[in-house]
Amino acid sequence: GDLGRQLELIAARLREQNAAIAAAEERIVTMLGSVLPLDLVDRVRRGERDVAESVDSATVITLVVNGLPEPSGIEQDAVFELTERLAAESEALCRTHGVERIRAASDHLLFVVGRDQDGLAVDAAVDFAVDGVDRIAAIGAEHGVPLTTRAGLASGMVASGVVGTRQLSFGLWGEPVDRAEAISELSEEPGVYVDAGVADLLRDRMQVESVDHDGRVERGVYAVVLTASEDSTPEDGPES
């Protein structure tokens, strides 16, 4: 009867409203996830403010990508597709290695690992950097664009937190951030470059060597001697 049809209409409207609410929730989570580490999204949505500042020991990773073409004319769509692919791959690598994205400009990316953990997570940082250098080159080759990447890694104490009230962003500060940025600029050759603290923790599983910059050895900076296609965890252990 009429009452049954009215109830069906009310139920249909409720379903539509619930679907709209769920879609809005998903958009909010996606938006926050684009500027905040995933572990902070729920806390910020609940209104927590104790995430504003924290100090942790961590390893900072910068990736500097060379060879990205400038979007112009009819190639704009191809360049956009390439940058979207690189962004998606970096997010996938973050999930694989437990790394947090801090800044994701197309040619200059900043990450951190080890925040809120015991230790500096150096192994995860180096594995992420090696995979990143490898995958960026592979994606460039798929698109007919020769891309090379320099990774800079530095460890130590960093401060991190949510910046802003209306327009949120997540920031990372400290000497390791500056050091990782500087290390990535020391060589024109693609590869993974680390500071002395990271190098000391790597020596049992990887070979590292001093970096020669403009004809002189750069003190406190080392290159990881490992091609991106090699397994970063030798089964036989280090040579004696």
Short mmCIF file of C-alpha atoms in Angstrom, two decimals:
data_model
loop_
_atom_site.label_atom_id
_atom_site.label_comp_id
_atom_site.label_asym_id
_atom_site.label_seq_id
_atom_site.Cartn_x
_atom_site.Cartn_y
_atom_site.Cartn_z
CA GLY A 1 0.00 0.00 0.00
CA ASP A 2 0.89 3.68 0.23
CA LEU A 3 2.64 3.21 3.57
CA GLY A 4 4.87 0.49 2.12
CA ARG A 5 5.85 2.70 -0.84
CA GLN A 6 6.62 5.61 1.50
CA LEU A 7 8.82 3.39 3.63
CA GLU A 8 10.64 2.17 0.52
CA LEU A 9 11.20 5.79 -0.58
CA ILE A 10 12.53 6.71 2.86
CA ALA A 11 14.85 3.68 2.85
CA ALA A 12 16.10 4.59 -0.64
CA ARG A 13 16.84 8.17 0.46
CA LEU A 14 18.73 6.89 3.51
CA ARG A 15 20.81 4.62 1.30
CA GLU A 16 21.61 7.56 -0.98
CA GLN A 17 22.56 9.74 2.00
CA ASN A 18 24.77 7.01 3.47
CA ALA A 19 26.48 6.54 0.12
CA ALA A 20 27.07 10.30 -0.15
CA ILE A 21 28.49 10.40 3.40
CA ALA A 22 30.80 7.46 2.64
CA ALA A 23 32.00 9.16 -0.56
CA ALA A 24 32.65 12.40 1.34
CA GLU A 25 34.56 10.47 4.04
CA GLU A 26 36.71 8.85 1.35
CA ARG A 27 37.45 12.23 -0.25
CA ILE A 28 38.49 13.67 3.13
CA VAL A 29 40.80 10.73 3.88
CA THR A 30 42.32 10.96 0.39
CA MET A 31 42.87 14.71 0.75
CA LEU A 32 44.50 14.38 4.17
CA GLY A 33 46.54 11.41 3.00
CA SER A 34 48.04 13.57 0.26
CA VAL A 35 49.63 15.92 2.82
CA LEU A 36 50.00 13.83 5.99
CA PRO A 37 51.57 10.48 6.85
CA LEU A 38 48.85 7.83 6.89
CA ASP A 39 49.32 7.07 10.59
CA LEU A 40 48.36 10.68 11.42
CA VAL A 41 45.23 10.98 9.27
CA ASP A 42 42.82 9.40 11.78
CA ARG A 43 44.39 11.28 14.70
CA VAL A 44 44.05 14.65 12.96
CA ARG A 45 40.45 13.88 11.98
CA ARG A 46 39.66 13.14 15.62
CA GLY A 47 40.92 16.62 16.46
CA GLU A 48 44.11 15.59 18.24
CA ARG A 49 46.65 18.36 18.56
CA ASP A 50 49.44 16.49 20.34
CA VAL A 51 50.70 15.42 16.91
CA ALA A 52 51.75 19.00 16.22
CA GLU A 53 55.34 18.46 17.32
CA SER A 54 57.48 15.43 18.03
CA VAL A 55 61.21 14.75 18.12
CA ASP A 56 62.53 11.36 17.04
CA SER A 57 65.65 9.67 15.76
CA ALA A 58 65.15 8.74 12.11
CA THR A 59 66.74 8.43 8.70
CA VAL A 60 65.91 11.07 6.09
CA ILE A 61 65.88 10.27 2.37
CA THR A 62 65.90 12.74 -0.51
CA LEU A 63 65.44 11.72 -4.13
CA VAL A 64 66.51 14.17 -6.83
CA VAL A 65 65.19 13.17 -10.26
CA ASN A 66 66.95 14.47 -13.38
CA GLY A 67 65.60 14.37 -16.92
CA LEU A 68 61.92 15.15 -16.38
CA PRO A 69 60.70 17.08 -19.43
CA GLU A 70 58.90 20.39 -19.11
CA PRO A 71 55.20 20.06 -19.98
CA SER A 72 54.55 21.94 -23.22
CA GLY A 73 52.25 21.73 -26.19
CA ILE A 74 50.96 18.36 -27.25
CA GLU A 75 53.33 16.57 -24.86
CA GLN A 76 51.55 17.84 -21.75
CA ASP A 77 49.41 14.73 -21.40
CA ALA A 78 52.43 12.43 -21.75
CA VAL A 79 54.39 14.37 -19.13
CA PHE A 80 51.39 14.36 -16.78
CA GLU A 81 51.02 10.59 -17.22
CA LEU A 82 54.73 10.11 -16.45
CA THR A 83 54.63 12.23 -13.29
CA GLU A 84 51.46 10.48 -12.10
CA ARG A 85 53.13 7.11 -12.64
CA LEU A 86 56.20 8.21 -10.68
CA ALA A 87 54.01 9.47 -7.82
CA ALA A 88 52.08 6.21 -7.68
CA GLU A 89 55.29 4.18 -7.69
CA SER A 90 56.79 6.24 -4.86
CA GLU A 91 53.67 5.64 -2.76
CA ALA A 92 53.88 1.90 -3.46
CA LEU A 93 57.55 1.84 -2.43
CA CYS A 94 56.68 3.73 0.77
CA ARG A 95 54.16 1.04 1.68
CA THR A 96 56.61 -1.75 0.86
CA HIS A 97 59.45 -0.36 2.98
CA GLY A 98 57.51 1.39 5.73
CA VAL A 99 58.69 4.85 4.66
CA GLU A 100 56.74 8.10 5.11
CA ARG A 101 56.47 10.71 2.36
CA ILE A 102 57.07 14.28 3.51
CA ARG A 103 57.34 16.23 0.25
CA ALA A 104 56.55 14.98 -3.23
CA ALA A 105 57.48 17.55 -5.86
CA SER A 106 57.92 15.73 -9.16
CA ASP A 107 61.71 16.10 -9.28
CA HIS A 108 62.64 16.55 -5.61
CA LEU A 109 61.14 14.19 -3.04
CA LEU A 110 61.64 13.97 0.72
CA PHE A 111 60.94 10.92 2.89
CA VAL A 112 61.62 9.73 6.43
CA VAL A 113 61.74 6.32 8.12
CA GLY A 114 62.24 5.36 11.75
CA ARG A 115 59.94 7.98 13.25
CA ASP A 116 58.18 6.55 16.32
CA GLN A 117 60.27 3.38 16.03
CA ASP A 118 63.21 1.87 17.85
CA GLY A 119 66.42 2.54 15.94
CA LEU A 120 67.11 4.50 12.78
CA ALA A 121 65.66 1.99 10.25
CA VAL A 122 68.75 2.47 8.09
CA ASP A 123 68.30 -0.83 6.24
CA ALA A 124 64.75 0.09 5.22
CA ALA A 125 65.92 3.55 4.14
CA VAL A 126 68.69 2.21 1.90
CA ASP A 127 66.51 -0.52 0.40
CA PHE A 128 63.88 2.12 -0.37
CA ALA A 129 66.47 4.42 -1.97
CA VAL A 130 68.00 1.63 -4.07
CA ASP A 131 64.56 0.51 -5.26
CA GLY A 132 63.59 4.12 -5.94
CA VAL A 133 66.63 4.78 -8.13
CA ASP A 134 65.95 1.55 -10.01
CA ARG A 135 62.19 2.03 -10.48
CA ILE A 136 62.43 5.67 -11.58
CA ALA A 137 64.93 4.71 -14.31
CA ALA A 138 62.70 1.80 -15.40
CA ILE A 139 59.56 3.96 -15.58
CA GLY A 140 61.45 6.60 -17.55
CA ALA A 141 62.60 3.95 -20.02
CA GLU A 142 59.01 2.72 -20.45
CA HIS A 143 58.00 6.28 -21.40
CA GLY A 144 61.04 6.88 -23.60
CA VAL A 145 62.52 9.41 -21.14
CA PRO A 146 66.03 8.86 -19.71
CA LEU A 147 65.60 9.55 -15.99
CA THR A 148 68.37 9.37 -13.41
CA THR A 149 68.10 9.76 -9.65
CA ARG A 150 70.44 10.72 -6.84
CA ALA A 151 69.42 9.67 -3.34
CA GLY A 152 70.82 11.35 -0.23
CA LEU A 153 70.47 9.71 3.19
CA ALA A 154 71.29 11.10 6.63
CA SER A 155 70.35 9.95 10.12
CA GLY A 156 69.89 11.70 13.45
CA MET A 157 67.32 13.61 15.47
CA VAL A 158 64.50 15.28 13.56
CA ALA A 159 61.44 17.29 14.55
CA SER A 160 58.19 16.66 12.73
CA GLY A 161 54.64 17.85 12.95
CA VAL A 162 51.46 19.13 11.42
CA VAL A 163 51.69 22.71 10.19
CA GLY A 164 48.67 24.98 9.83
CA THR A 165 45.07 24.86 11.04
CA ARG A 166 42.94 25.47 7.95
CA GLN A 167 45.37 24.17 5.30
CA LEU A 168 47.30 21.30 6.84
CA SER A 169 50.73 20.09 5.80
CA PHE A 170 53.28 17.82 7.44
CA GLY A 171 56.78 19.16 8.00
CA LEU A 172 60.16 17.72 8.92
CA TRP A 173 63.06 19.74 10.29
CA GLY A 174 66.55 19.14 11.62
CA GLU A 175 70.17 18.73 10.62
CA PRO A 176 69.59 15.32 8.94
CA VAL A 177 67.14 16.98 6.54
CA ASP A 178 69.70 19.60 5.52
CA ARG A 179 72.46 16.98 5.34
CA ALA A 180 70.45 14.60 3.15
CA GLU A 181 69.57 17.47 0.79
CA ALA A 182 73.22 18.52 0.56
CA ILE A 183 74.50 14.97 0.05
CA SER A 184 72.14 14.40 -2.87
CA GLU A 185 73.64 17.44 -4.63
CA LEU A 186 77.31 16.47 -4.23
CA SER A 187 77.57 14.18 -7.23
CA GLU A 188 76.21 14.39 -10.74
CA GLU A 189 76.23 10.59 -11.02
CA PRO A 190 73.04 8.71 -10.17
CA GLY A 191 73.20 6.51 -7.11
CA VAL A 192 72.66 6.30 -3.36
CA TYR A 193 74.79 8.56 -1.16
CA VAL A 194 74.87 8.43 2.63
CA ASP A 195 76.37 10.26 5.58
CA ALA A 196 78.94 8.74 7.94
CA GLY A 197 76.34 7.62 10.48
CA VAL A 198 74.38 5.65 7.90
CA ALA A 199 77.59 4.27 6.35
CA ASP A 200 78.78 2.90 9.71
CA LEU A 201 75.52 0.99 10.17
CA LEU A 202 75.65 -0.38 6.63
CA ARG A 203 79.17 -1.76 6.54
CA ASP A 204 78.16 -5.25 7.69
CA ARG A 205 75.82 -5.78 4.72
CA MET A 206 76.90 -3.39 1.97
CA GLN A 207 80.07 -1.94 0.55
CA VAL A 208 80.42 1.83 0.82
CA GLU A 209 83.16 4.05 -0.50
CA SER A 210 84.19 7.67 -0.08
CA VAL A 211 82.84 10.17 -2.60
CA ASP A 212 85.24 12.18 -4.74
CA HIS A 213 83.77 15.61 -5.41
CA ASP A 214 85.54 18.10 -7.73
CA GLY A 215 88.81 16.23 -7.39
CA ARG A 216 88.80 15.90 -3.63
CA VAL A 217 87.41 13.35 -1.23
CA GLU A 218 84.24 14.63 0.43
CA ARG A 219 84.62 13.89 4.12
CA GLY A 220 81.69 12.18 5.79
CA VAL A 221 79.91 11.28 2.54
CA TYR A 222 79.86 7.78 1.07
CA ALA A 223 78.39 6.08 -1.98
CA VAL A 224 76.64 2.74 -1.61
CA VAL A 225 78.35 0.35 -4.01
CA LEU A 226 75.29 -1.50 -5.18
CA THR A 227 73.51 -1.38 -8.51
CA ALA A 228 69.77 -1.01 -8.34
CA SER A 229 69.19 -4.39 -9.98
CA GLU A 230 71.21 -6.30 -7.39
CA ASP A 231 69.73 -7.90 -4.30
CA SER A 232 70.49 -5.53 -1.43
CA THR A 233 70.65 -8.37 1.11
CA PRO A 234 73.55 -10.70 0.24
CA GLU A 235 72.80 -14.31 1.17
CA ASP A 236 76.42 -15.21 1.86
CA GLY A 237 77.10 -12.21 4.08
CA PRO A 238 80.04 -9.78 3.74
CA GLU A 239 83.34 -10.98 2.43
CA SER A 240 86.05 -11.42 4.99
#
